[in-house]
Amino acid sequence: MLVQLAIRDIVLIDRLELSFGPGLSVLTGETGAGKSILLDAFALALGARGDGALVRVGQMQGQVTAAFDLPADHPARRIAAGQAIEVEGDLILRRAQMADGRTRAFVNDTAVSVQALRAIAATLVEIHGQHDDRALVDAAAHRALLDAYGGLGAEAGAVAAAHRRRRELEEERAREAARVETARAEADFLRHAHAELDKLAPEAGEEERLAARRTAMMQAEKVAGELKEAHETLAGDSSIIAALASTLRRLERRHAQAPTLIEPPAKTLDLAIDALEHAREALERALEEAAFDPRELERIEERLFALRGASRKYATPVERLPDLALRYAADLAALDAGEARLAALAGEVAAAEAAYRAAAERLSAGRRKAAAQLDKAVMRELAPLKLERARFFTQIDSDPQTAAAEGWDRVEFWVETNPGARP
């Protein structure tokens, strides 16, 4: 309950503190006594729209504080706790109104947004003005009033949840259908491209390896003659190595006769022969590498032509063709999976539709039962008001084709104040 209202520098009020006890409190006074000022100030503390004109003339700001004594499990405490506000003791709402139009809001001396203040206040206070009874003739409010009277909150929540689930599934199915349709339009290209790249089977780094081999083969063709001639010099019938080896053997046979003279040139010749042998081996290896099948060069060039042709066709560098092949394969798999997912979603939508209809039917039945009870309860209230001949009834029109989050019932309250009059 509201236990205290403190107002400072609002309109004509300098300082005012009101304390409220249990039971009904009534503030009375003739026109102009200031009742509306009190109500406007209270509404400001509850999150109503601020106005610099509320600040008392000559002051920079006004302030309104409302203190509430609440049970420990009151919804306002839960909302405040969700805003990281200390909720022990009284719950105190405070609003400061600046003369320039700005406002600041506090709950238990913790700064909060006006929206948060308003959400907390909505669980604490209802303000009814002289025209608030007009909501009773607003058909849009009748369904909610009937659900509240019949305690149908759980059933209405189930319908809203089922409607939301059905809508989400329908939206997902629509998105999946659009993706599948797009994929179908590209399916022929995807299958052709995937088959072509699968047959080509490009490998990572393949172009670089083939180009290097092709360059080496073309260079080897140019120097093969020189390599053969050099090899013939070292390994042919007139090999210089054989001549040097023969010379070395003749010197070695004379070694005993003049060792100091023979040994130095003999060692040098031996080193020379050894170096020439290494040169011969290197030439042989070079000749082996230079030796190639002309058909291999042709195959390499054909392969490079095919890879580079695919690169141009799919506007993708050769080194990325393997990734492109994998992507096309994944796209085709996604297309197949999309078809399967679309079929599964159709089943899920049908199940959600059935669940919604079952929940809506339960809610509709509950509303009709509650309406019958409400009609009797209202009729019992009419006789003491000298309206014995009046008739109140709840009209429920159900149309499953207009299914919404609130169900498919249109609820309206009607009253016939005089027999034979149009309700």
Short mmCIF file of C-alpha atoms in Angstrom, two decimals, residues 234 238-253 265-266 268-274 276-277:
data_model
loop_
_atom_site.label_atom_id
_atom_site.label_comp_id
_atom_site.label_asym_id
_atom_site.label_seq_id
_atom_site.Cartn_x
_atom_site.Cartn_y
_atom_site.Cartn_z
CA LEU A 234 84.81 -37.61 -69.54
CA SER A 238 88.73 -40.99 -75.74
CA SER A 239 87.98 -40.13 -72.10
CA ILE A 240 90.46 -37.81 -70.48
CA ILE A 241 89.93 -39.73 -67.24
CA ALA A 242 91.27 -42.93 -68.83
CA ALA A 243 94.32 -41.08 -70.20
CA LEU A 244 95.05 -39.52 -66.81
CA ALA A 245 94.60 -42.86 -65.05
CA SER A 246 97.09 -44.48 -67.46
CA THR A 247 99.58 -41.68 -66.83
CA LEU A 248 99.13 -42.06 -63.07
CA ARG A 249 99.83 -45.78 -63.26
CA ARG A 250 103.07 -45.24 -65.17
CA LEU A 251 104.25 -42.71 -62.59
CA GLU A 252 103.39 -45.02 -59.72
CA ARG A 253 105.51 -47.76 -61.29
CA PRO A 265 102.53 -35.07 -59.20
CA ALA A 266 101.04 -38.51 -58.54
CA THR A 268 97.79 -34.19 -57.76
CA LEU A 269 96.83 -36.49 -60.66
CA ASP A 270 94.91 -38.71 -58.25
CA LEU A 271 92.94 -35.72 -56.94
CA ALA A 272 92.29 -34.56 -60.50
CA ILE A 273 91.00 -37.97 -61.53
CA ASP A 274 88.76 -38.09 -58.44
CA LEU A 276 86.74 -35.63 -62.84
CA GLU A 277 84.90 -38.76 -61.66
#
